[in-house]
Amino acid sequence: MLEASAPSELKFDPFDPLFVEDPYPTFRRFREEAPIYAWDHVKGHIVFRYRDVMALIRDPRLGTDPTLGGGFSPELRAAWPDYVAVRENDLFMMRPEAHARVRKLVTPLFGPRQLEAHRPRVAQIIQEVLAKLPERGVINVFRDFAQTYPVRVIAAMLNIPSGLEAEFLAFADALIATIFPGLSPERFASYMPAISRGREIVRAVIADRRAHPMEDDLMTHLISACDDADRLSDGELESLIGGLLVGGSDTTVHLTTYAILELLRHPDQLALLRAEPSLARSTLDETLRYNAFGRGGGLTRFVEESFSWNGVEFHRGQPLFLNTQSALRDPEFVADPDVYDIRRRTNSSPWFGHGPHFCLGASLARLEAETALQQFLARYPTLELAGKPVYGNHPIFRDILDLPVRVAVAD
């Protein structure tokens, strides 16, 4: 079989500063010249075209478990037991039957209708955050706003004591960063203290809630699912809460930051959203389509059974990245893909995954970011960029560390 090939000058470097600022010209070249690219850095492939991404995301020969059901090595278990304990019980590594059991238990708690009951509390938290921001001047949207409210929201939903926000943010960041299979051993090890500390806090909170259950409390419901005939193990419970912290905080931070950035880059769309605040949800969806915050690899899958695709051989055990960012800018997906249009309605978007691996926290992330966007714009009728965004070097996200925005409340 043929191996994926690309022109010699076409290299995928997700840490190139020009790529980080605007990866979409690069994605266009890959779609046209190397739609399936052999990425030597991870000894796997990246798929760039919409048609291939959508077909492969449904392919049963691809899975989310990097160990292919074999479990972590004894060496990794001995070196990083807390990491193994959290990861081996998460939804990505479960075998299909266990995955189906856990999803059936917990999915009803995270549907749009169920989460709607939390909207007043979400709005209250965001109002409290906004009230502490200056009425005029330059703020860092990432640090002062987007990074501040999501972890408070998920902590409130789980009734976790305040004061732990920074440690939970570090825990969530470490969990998502270590999914990337191309991390150096040194960088992988650097995330382990945050995971150990996060797991310690989660276990303490679970123990306290078992001793002191709360009525109509999300964590109490999860514990009940664990204690009722052992339907949910302690390890699965810990991993679920860790996953909620990722989905309810880390993802929302970047989504909020990028949505505000794109609205300020497109004043006509900002004016449209101010005139029709109900477009906040479609604004978020369009932001994910137009300029998502991923580093560029995409959804990570692992080849469970060797097979060929369009003449390229995928070998068992190799990682395969389904580049949703490129796919969502593919003209095969939408007309005028390089136009930012918050009225756009798109179906079959793979950003939050698909089927059994659709993101459990997707509805929560959307609820949080929608409320935040509406309230941020309501507080500040005057907004303008005060400088270029400053990007970090997160292995998974094109993380914006500084988004300077000049703000003013109404006179």
JSON list of N, CA and C in Angstrom, two decimals, residues 212-250:
[
{"chain": "A", "resi": 212, "resn": "HIS", "atom": "N", "xyz": [-22.25, 13.46, 53.92]},
{"chain": "A", "resi": 212, "resn": "HIS", "atom": "CA", "xyz": [-23.22, 14.55, 54.05]},
{"chain": "A", "resi": 212, "resn": "HIS", "atom": "C", "xyz": [-23.88, 14.81, 52.70]},
{"chain": "A", "resi": 213, "resn": "PRO", "atom": "N", "xyz": [-24.77, 13.90, 52.27]},
{"chain": "A", "resi": 213, "resn": "PRO", "atom": "CA", "xyz": [-25.44, 14.09, 50.97]},
{"chain": "A", "resi": 213, "resn": "PRO", "atom": "C", "xyz": [-26.31, 15.33, 50.96]},
{"chain": "A", "resi": 214, "resn": "MET", "atom": "N", "xyz": [-26.50, 15.90, 49.77]},
{"chain": "A", "resi": 214, "resn": "MET", "atom": "CA", "xyz": [-27.31, 17.09, 49.59]},
{"chain": "A", "resi": 214, "resn": "MET", "atom": "C", "xyz": [-28.48, 16.78, 48.66]},
{"chain": "A", "resi": 215, "resn": "GLU", "atom": "N", "xyz": [-29.58, 17.43, 48.91]},
{"chain": "A", "resi": 215, "resn": "GLU", "atom": "CA", "xyz": [-30.76, 17.21, 48.07]},
{"chain": "A", "resi": 215, "resn": "GLU", "atom": "C", "xyz": [-30.60, 17.94, 46.74]},
{"chain": "A", "resi": 216, "resn": "ASP", "atom": "N", "xyz": [-31.01, 17.27, 45.67]},
{"chain": "A", "resi": 216, "resn": "ASP", "atom": "CA", "xyz": [-30.92, 17.85, 44.32]},
{"chain": "A", "resi": 216, "resn": "ASP", "atom": "C", "xyz": [-29.52, 18.34, 44.00]},
{"chain": "A", "resi": 217, "resn": "ASP", "atom": "N", "xyz": [-28.52, 17.56, 44.38]},
{"chain": "A", "resi": 217, "resn": "ASP", "atom": "CA", "xyz": [-27.12, 17.91, 44.19]},
{"chain": "A", "resi": 217, "resn": "ASP", "atom": "C", "xyz": [-26.51, 16.98, 43.15]},
{"chain": "A", "resi": 218, "resn": "LEU", "atom": "N", "xyz": [-25.80, 17.55, 42.18]},
{"chain": "A", "resi": 218, "resn": "LEU", "atom": "CA", "xyz": [-25.25, 16.76, 41.07]},
{"chain": "A", "resi": 218, "resn": "LEU", "atom": "C", "xyz": [-24.29, 15.69, 41.57]},
{"chain": "A", "resi": 219, "resn": "MET", "atom": "N", "xyz": [-23.40, 16.04, 42.47]},
{"chain": "A", "resi": 219, "resn": "MET", "atom": "CA", "xyz": [-22.45, 15.05, 42.95]},
{"chain": "A", "resi": 219, "resn": "MET", "atom": "C", "xyz": [-23.15, 13.97, 43.77]},
{"chain": "A", "resi": 220, "resn": "THR", "atom": "N", "xyz": [-24.15, 14.33, 44.54]},
{"chain": "A", "resi": 220, "resn": "THR", "atom": "CA", "xyz": [-24.91, 13.32, 45.30]},
{"chain": "A", "resi": 220, "resn": "THR", "atom": "C", "xyz": [-25.57, 12.33, 44.35]},
{"chain": "A", "resi": 221, "resn": "HIS", "atom": "N", "xyz": [-26.10, 12.84, 43.24]},
{"chain": "A", "resi": 221, "resn": "HIS", "atom": "CA", "xyz": [-26.71, 11.94, 42.24]},
{"chain": "A", "resi": 221, "resn": "HIS", "atom": "C", "xyz": [-25.65, 10.99, 41.67]},
{"chain": "A", "resi": 222, "resn": "LEU", "atom": "N", "xyz": [-24.46, 11.51, 41.39]},
{"chain": "A", "resi": 222, "resn": "LEU", "atom": "CA", "xyz": [-23.40, 10.66, 40.86]},
{"chain": "A", "resi": 222, "resn": "LEU", "atom": "C", "xyz": [-22.98, 9.61, 41.87]},
{"chain": "A", "resi": 223, "resn": "ILE", "atom": "N", "xyz": [-22.87, 10.01, 43.14]},
{"chain": "A", "resi": 223, "resn": "ILE", "atom": "CA", "xyz": [-22.51, 9.06, 44.18]},
{"chain": "A", "resi": 223, "resn": "ILE", "atom": "C", "xyz": [-23.58, 8.00, 44.34]},
{"chain": "A", "resi": 224, "resn": "SER", "atom": "N", "xyz": [-24.83, 8.39, 44.21]},
{"chain": "A", "resi": 224, "resn": "SER", "atom": "CA", "xyz": [-25.92, 7.42, 44.30]},
{"chain": "A", "resi": 224, "resn": "SER", "atom": "C", "xyz": [-25.81, 6.38, 43.19]},
{"chain": "A", "resi": 225, "resn": "ALA", "atom": "N", "xyz": [-25.43, 6.85, 41.99]},
{"chain": "A", "resi": 225, "resn": "ALA", "atom": "CA", "xyz": [-25.24, 5.91, 40.89]},
{"chain": "A", "resi": 225, "resn": "ALA", "atom": "C", "xyz": [-24.09, 4.96, 41.18]},
{"chain": "A", "resi": 226, "resn": "CYS", "atom": "N", "xyz": [-23.12, 5.42, 41.97]},
{"chain": "A", "resi": 226, "resn": "CYS", "atom": "CA", "xyz": [-21.99, 4.56, 42.34]},
{"chain": "A", "resi": 226, "resn": "CYS", "atom": "C", "xyz": [-22.40, 3.57, 43.42]},
{"chain": "A", "resi": 227, "resn": "ASP", "atom": "N", "xyz": [-23.14, 4.03, 44.41]},
{"chain": "A", "resi": 227, "resn": "ASP", "atom": "CA", "xyz": [-23.45, 3.19, 45.57]},
{"chain": "A", "resi": 227, "resn": "ASP", "atom": "C", "xyz": [-24.62, 2.24, 45.33]},
{"chain": "A", "resi": 228, "resn": "ASP", "atom": "N", "xyz": [-25.42, 2.50, 44.32]},
{"chain": "A", "resi": 228, "resn": "ASP", "atom": "CA", "xyz": [-26.59, 1.67, 44.04]},
{"chain": "A", "resi": 228, "resn": "ASP", "atom": "C", "xyz": [-26.15, 0.44, 43.26]},
{"chain": "A", "resi": 229, "resn": "ALA", "atom": "N", "xyz": [-25.98, -0.65, 43.95]},
{"chain": "A", "resi": 229, "resn": "ALA", "atom": "CA", "xyz": [-25.64, -1.95, 43.34]},
{"chain": "A", "resi": 229, "resn": "ALA", "atom": "C", "xyz": [-24.31, -1.89, 42.58]},
{"chain": "A", "resi": 230, "resn": "ASP", "atom": "N", "xyz": [-23.41, -1.01, 43.04]},
{"chain": "A", "resi": 230, "resn": "ASP", "atom": "CA", "xyz": [-22.07, -0.91, 42.42]},
{"chain": "A", "resi": 230, "resn": "ASP", "atom": "C", "xyz": [-22.15, -0.68, 40.91]},
{"chain": "A", "resi": 231, "resn": "ARG", "atom": "N", "xyz": [-23.14, 0.09, 40.50]},
{"chain": "A", "resi": 231, "resn": "ARG", "atom": "CA", "xyz": [-23.28, 0.31, 39.06]},
{"chain": "A", "resi": 231, "resn": "ARG", "atom": "C", "xyz": [-22.17, 1.21, 38.51]},
{"chain": "A", "resi": 232, "resn": "LEU", "atom": "N", "xyz": [-21.62, 2.06, 39.36]},
{"chain": "A", "resi": 232, "resn": "LEU", "atom": "CA", "xyz": [-20.55, 2.96, 38.96]},
{"chain": "A", "resi": 232, "resn": "LEU", "atom": "C", "xyz": [-19.44, 2.81, 39.99]},
{"chain": "A", "resi": 233, "resn": "SER", "atom": "N", "xyz": [-18.25, 2.45, 39.56]},
{"chain": "A", "resi": 233, "resn": "SER", "atom": "CA", "xyz": [-17.17, 2.21, 40.51]},
{"chain": "A", "resi": 233, "resn": "SER", "atom": "C", "xyz": [-16.63, 3.52, 41.06]},
{"chain": "A", "resi": 234, "resn": "ASP", "atom": "N", "xyz": [-15.88, 3.43, 42.17]},
{"chain": "A", "resi": 234, "resn": "ASP", "atom": "CA", "xyz": [-15.26, 4.62, 42.73]},
{"chain": "A", "resi": 234, "resn": "ASP", "atom": "C", "xyz": [-14.31, 5.26, 41.72]},
{"chain": "A", "resi": 235, "resn": "GLY", "atom": "N", "xyz": [-13.54, 4.43, 41.01]},
{"chain": "A", "resi": 235, "resn": "GLY", "atom": "CA", "xyz": [-12.62, 4.96, 40.02]},
{"chain": "A", "resi": 235, "resn": "GLY", "atom": "C", "xyz": [-13.35, 5.65, 38.88]},
{"chain": "A", "resi": 236, "resn": "GLU", "atom": "N", "xyz": [-14.45, 5.08, 38.44]},
{"chain": "A", "resi": 236, "resn": "GLU", "atom": "CA", "xyz": [-15.23, 5.71, 37.38]},
{"chain": "A", "resi": 236, "resn": "GLU", "atom": "C", "xyz": [-15.81, 7.04, 37.85]},
{"chain": "A", "resi": 237, "resn": "LEU", "atom": "N", "xyz": [-16.23, 7.09, 39.11]},
{"chain": "A", "resi": 237, "resn": "LEU", "atom": "CA", "xyz": [-16.78, 8.31, 39.68]},
{"chain": "A", "resi": 237, "resn": "LEU", "atom": "C", "xyz": [-15.71, 9.41, 39.70]},
{"chain": "A", "resi": 238, "resn": "GLU", "atom": "N", "xyz": [-14.52, 9.09, 40.17]},
{"chain": "A", "resi": 238, "resn": "GLU", "atom": "CA", "xyz": [-13.42, 10.07, 40.20]},
{"chain": "A", "resi": 238, "resn": "GLU", "atom": "C", "xyz": [-13.12, 10.59, 38.79]},
{"chain": "A", "resi": 239, "resn": "SER", "atom": "N", "xyz": [-13.04, 9.69, 37.84]},
{"chain": "A", "resi": 239, "resn": "SER", "atom": "CA", "xyz": [-12.72, 10.09, 36.47]},
{"chain": "A", "resi": 239, "resn": "SER", "atom": "C", "xyz": [-13.82, 10.93, 35.85]},
{"chain": "A", "resi": 240, "resn": "LEU", "atom": "N", "xyz": [-15.07, 10.60, 36.15]},
{"chain": "A", "resi": 240, "resn": "LEU", "atom": "CA", "xyz": [-16.18, 11.38, 35.63]},
{"chain": "A", "resi": 240, "resn": "LEU", "atom": "C", "xyz": [-16.12, 12.82, 36.13]},
{"chain": "A", "resi": 241, "resn": "ILE", "atom": "N", "xyz": [-15.84, 12.98, 37.41]},
{"chain": "A", "resi": 241, "resn": "ILE", "atom": "CA", "xyz": [-15.76, 14.33, 37.96]},
{"chain": "A", "resi": 241, "resn": "ILE", "atom": "C", "xyz": [-14.57, 15.08, 37.35]},
{"chain": "A", "resi": 242, "resn": "GLY", "atom": "N", "xyz": [-13.45, 14.37, 37.14]},
{"chain": "A", "resi": 242, "resn": "GLY", "atom": "CA", "xyz": [-12.33, 14.99, 36.44]},
{"chain": "A", "resi": 242, "resn": "GLY", "atom": "C", "xyz": [-12.70, 15.41, 35.04]},
{"chain": "A", "resi": 243, "resn": "GLY", "atom": "N", "xyz": [-13.45, 14.55, 34.34]},
{"chain": "A", "resi": 243, "resn": "GLY", "atom": "CA", "xyz": [-13.90, 14.89, 33.00]},
{"chain": "A", "resi": 243, "resn": "GLY", "atom": "C", "xyz": [-14.84, 16.08, 32.98]},
{"chain": "A", "resi": 244, "resn": "LEU", "atom": "N", "xyz": [-15.69, 16.19, 33.99]},
{"chain": "A", "resi": 244, "resn": "LEU", "atom": "CA", "xyz": [-16.59, 17.34, 34.09]},
{"chain": "A", "resi": 244, "resn": "LEU", "atom": "C", "xyz": [-15.80, 18.63, 34.30]},
{"chain": "A", "resi": 245, "resn": "LEU", "atom": "N", "xyz": [-14.74, 18.55, 35.09]},
{"chain": "A", "resi": 245, "resn": "LEU", "atom": "CA", "xyz": [-13.92, 19.73, 35.30]},
{"chain": "A", "resi": 245, "resn": "LEU", "atom": "C", "xyz": [-13.26, 20.18, 34.00]},
{"chain": "A", "resi": 246, "resn": "VAL", "atom": "N", "xyz": [-12.87, 19.22, 33.16]},
{"chain": "A", "resi": 246, "resn": "VAL", "atom": "CA", "xyz": [-12.30, 19.56, 31.86]},
{"chain": "A", "resi": 246, "resn": "VAL", "atom": "C", "xyz": [-13.36, 20.18, 30.96]},
{"chain": "A", "resi": 247, "resn": "GLY", "atom": "N", "xyz": [-14.49, 19.46, 30.79]},
{"chain": "A", "resi": 247, "resn": "GLY", "atom": "CA", "xyz": [-15.53, 19.92, 29.89]},
{"chain": "A", "resi": 247, "resn": "GLY", "atom": "C", "xyz": [-16.21, 21.18, 30.35]},
{"chain": "A", "resi": 248, "resn": "GLY", "atom": "N", "xyz": [-16.34, 21.33, 31.67]},
{"chain": "A", "resi": 248, "resn": "GLY", "atom": "CA", "xyz": [-17.06, 22.48, 32.20]},
{"chain": "A", "resi": 248, "resn": "GLY", "atom": "C", "xyz": [-16.18, 23.67, 32.48]},
{"chain": "A", "resi": 249, "resn": "SER", "atom": "N", "xyz": [-14.86, 23.52, 32.35]},
{"chain": "A", "resi": 249, "resn": "SER", "atom": "CA", "xyz": [-14.00, 24.66, 32.65]},
{"chain": "A", "resi": 249, "resn": "SER", "atom": "C", "xyz": [-13.02, 24.92, 31.52]},
{"chain": "A", "resi": 250, "resn": "ASP", "atom": "N", "xyz": [-12.11, 23.99, 31.26]},
{"chain": "A", "resi": 250, "resn": "ASP", "atom": "CA", "xyz": [-11.02, 24.22, 30.31]},
{"chain": "A", "resi": 250, "resn": "ASP", "atom": "C", "xyz": [-11.56, 24.58, 28.92]}
]
